[in-house]
PDB file of C-alpha atoms in Angstrom:
ATOM      1  CA  UNK A   1       0.000   0.000   0.000  1.00  0.00           C
ATOM      2  CA  UNK A   2       1.473   3.369  -1.024  1.00  0.00           C
ATOM      3  CA  UNK A   3       1.945   6.441   1.075  1.00  0.00           C
ATOM      4  CA  UNK A   4      -0.829   9.013   0.959  1.00  0.00           C
ATOM      5  CA  UNK A   5      -0.327  12.281  -0.904  1.00  0.00           C
ATOM      6  CA  UNK A   6       1.038  14.748   1.686  1.00  0.00           C
ATOM      7  CA  UNK A   7      -0.564  17.808   0.069  1.00  0.00           C
ATOM      8  CA  UNK A   8      -4.006  16.194   0.106  1.00  0.00           C
ATOM      9  CA  UNK A   9      -3.548  15.084   3.690  1.00  0.00           C
ATOM     10  CA  UNK A  10      -2.574  18.601   4.773  1.00  0.00           C
ATOM     11  CA  UNK A  11      -5.560  20.080   2.911  1.00  0.00           C
ATOM     12  CA  UNK A  12      -7.931  17.576   4.502  1.00  0.00           C
ATOM     13  CA  UNK A  13      -6.544  18.090   7.992  1.00  0.00           C
ATOM     14  CA  UNK A  14      -6.590  21.878   7.682  1.00  0.00           C
ATOM     15  CA  UNK A  15     -10.204  21.759   6.501  1.00  0.00           C
ATOM     16  CA  UNK A  16     -11.100  19.473   9.401  1.00  0.00           C
ATOM     17  CA  UNK A  17      -9.430  21.781  11.921  1.00  0.00           C
ATOM     18  CA  UNK A  18     -11.162  24.811  10.420  1.00  0.00           C
ATOM     19  CA  UNK A  19     -14.595  23.189  10.541  1.00  0.00           C
ATOM     20  CA  UNK A  20     -14.040  22.071  14.124  1.00  0.00           C
ATOM     21  CA  UNK A  21     -13.200  25.625  15.171  1.00  0.00           C
ATOM     22  CA  UNK A  22     -16.149  27.116  13.278  1.00  0.00           C
ATOM     23  CA  UNK A  23     -18.597  24.688  14.867  1.00  0.00           C
ATOM     24  CA  UNK A  24     -17.183  25.025  18.373  1.00  0.00           C
ATOM     25  CA  UNK A  25     -15.257  21.773  18.708  1.00  0.00           C
ATOM     26  CA  UNK A  26     -12.229  23.282  20.339  1.00  0.00           C
ATOM     27  CA  UNK A  27      -9.143  21.317  21.200  1.00  0.00           C
ATOM     28  CA  UNK A  28      -8.868  19.435  17.915  1.00  0.00           C
ATOM     29  CA  UNK A  29      -6.476  21.905  16.281  1.00  0.00           C
ATOM     30  CA  UNK A  30      -3.506  20.702  18.325  1.00  0.00           C
ATOM     31  CA  UNK A  31      -3.951  17.126  17.116  1.00  0.00           C
ATOM     32  CA  UNK A  32      -4.388  18.360  13.563  1.00  0.00           C
ATOM     33  CA  UNK A  33      -1.227  20.418  13.858  1.00  0.00           C
ATOM     34  CA  UNK A  34       0.711  17.386  15.083  1.00  0.00           C
ATOM     35  CA  UNK A  35      -0.607  15.374  12.137  1.00  0.00           C
ATOM     36  CA  UNK A  36       0.409  18.076   9.675  1.00  0.00           C
ATOM     37  CA  UNK A  37       3.858  18.253  11.286  1.00  0.00           C
ATOM     38  CA  UNK A  38       4.266  14.534  10.721  1.00  0.00           C
ATOM     39  CA  UNK A  39       4.062  15.210   6.983  1.00  0.00           C
ATOM     40  CA  UNK A  40       6.724  17.886   7.364  1.00  0.00           C
ATOM     41  CA  UNK A  41       9.223  15.645   9.111  1.00  0.00           C
ATOM     42  CA  UNK A  42       8.321  17.057  12.513  1.00  0.00           C
ATOM     43  CA  UNK A  43       9.569  20.531  11.577  1.00  0.00           C
ATOM     44  CA  UNK A  44       7.079  23.228  12.695  1.00  0.00           C
ATOM     45  CA  UNK A  45       8.336  25.864  10.255  1.00  0.00           C
ATOM     46  CA  UNK A  46       8.139  23.436   7.361  1.00  0.00           C
ATOM     47  CA  UNK A  47       4.638  22.407   8.448  1.00  0.00           C
ATOM     48  CA  UNK A  48       3.559  26.048   8.468  1.00  0.00           C
ATOM     49  CA  UNK A  49       4.998  26.523   4.978  1.00  0.00           C
ATOM     50  CA  UNK A  50       3.098  23.425   3.878  1.00  0.00           C
ATOM     51  CA  UNK A  51      -0.188  24.814   5.219  1.00  0.00           C
ATOM     52  CA  UNK A  52       0.424  28.178   3.570  1.00  0.00           C
ATOM     53  CA  UNK A  53       1.171  26.464   0.272  1.00  0.00           C
ATOM     54  CA  UNK A  54      -2.186  24.645   0.201  1.00  0.00           C
ATOM     55  CA  UNK A  55      -4.439  27.425   1.514  1.00  0.00           C
ATOM     56  CA  UNK A  56      -6.016  28.028  -1.906  1.00  0.00           C
ATOM     57  CA  UNK A  57      -7.027  24.364  -1.985  1.00  0.00           C
ATOM     58  CA  UNK A  58      -8.375  24.602   1.560  1.00  0.00           C
ATOM     59  CA  UNK A  59     -10.451  27.618   0.530  1.00  0.00           C
ATOM     60  CA  UNK A  60     -11.832  25.743  -2.485  1.00  0.00           C
ATOM     61  CA  UNK A  61     -12.852  22.748  -0.369  1.00  0.00           C
ATOM     62  CA  UNK A  62     -14.552  24.983   2.194  1.00  0.00           C
ATOM     63  CA  UNK A  63     -16.361  26.877  -0.590  1.00  0.00           C
ATOM     64  CA  UNK A  64     -17.665  23.592  -1.963  1.00  0.00           C
ATOM     65  CA  UNK A  65     -18.840  22.515   1.480  1.00  0.00           C
ATOM     66  CA  UNK A  66     -20.683  25.827   2.012  1.00  0.00           C
ATOM     67  CA  UNK A  67     -22.238  25.630  -1.471  1.00  0.00           C
ATOM     68  CA  UNK A  68     -23.452  22.091  -0.870  1.00  0.00           C
ATOM     69  CA  UNK A  69     -24.815  22.992   2.558  1.00  0.00           C
ATOM     70  CA  UNK A  70     -26.565  26.032   1.073  1.00  0.00           C
ATOM     71  CA  UNK A  71     -28.167  23.934  -1.659  1.00  0.00           C
ATOM     72  CA  UNK A  72     -29.409  21.405   0.867  1.00  0.00           C
ATOM     73  CA  UNK A  73     -30.910  24.155   3.028  1.00  0.00           C
ATOM     74  CA  UNK A  74     -32.691  25.625   0.001  1.00  0.00           C
ATOM     75  CA  UNK A  75     -34.087  22.214  -0.948  1.00  0.00           C
ATOM     76  CA  UNK A  76     -35.405  21.723   2.578  1.00  0.00           C
ATOM     77  CA  UNK A  77     -37.013  25.165   2.505  1.00  0.00           C
ATOM     78  CA  UNK A  78     -38.732  24.456  -0.790  1.00  0.00           C
ATOM     79  CA  UNK A  79     -40.079  21.138   0.468  1.00  0.00           C
ATOM     80  CA  UNK A  80     -41.730  22.694   3.499  1.00  0.00           C
TER      81      UNK A  80
END
């Protein structure tokens, strides 16, 4: 079994951390940060660079989540 794509893993973990913070699930960010650091060889500065490098992808994923959630809310409103 091959290793997972580090960029995708960092995007996914950053999205997860962001959603947790937005919805009030505090305390998860530290675990997410440790996970991201593992993809950067344990180097905090490199991990931060990694996150900064994928922020456009993180934004796109979050935009898609919001769009999907908005569409579902509209469908529920129309059904009522």
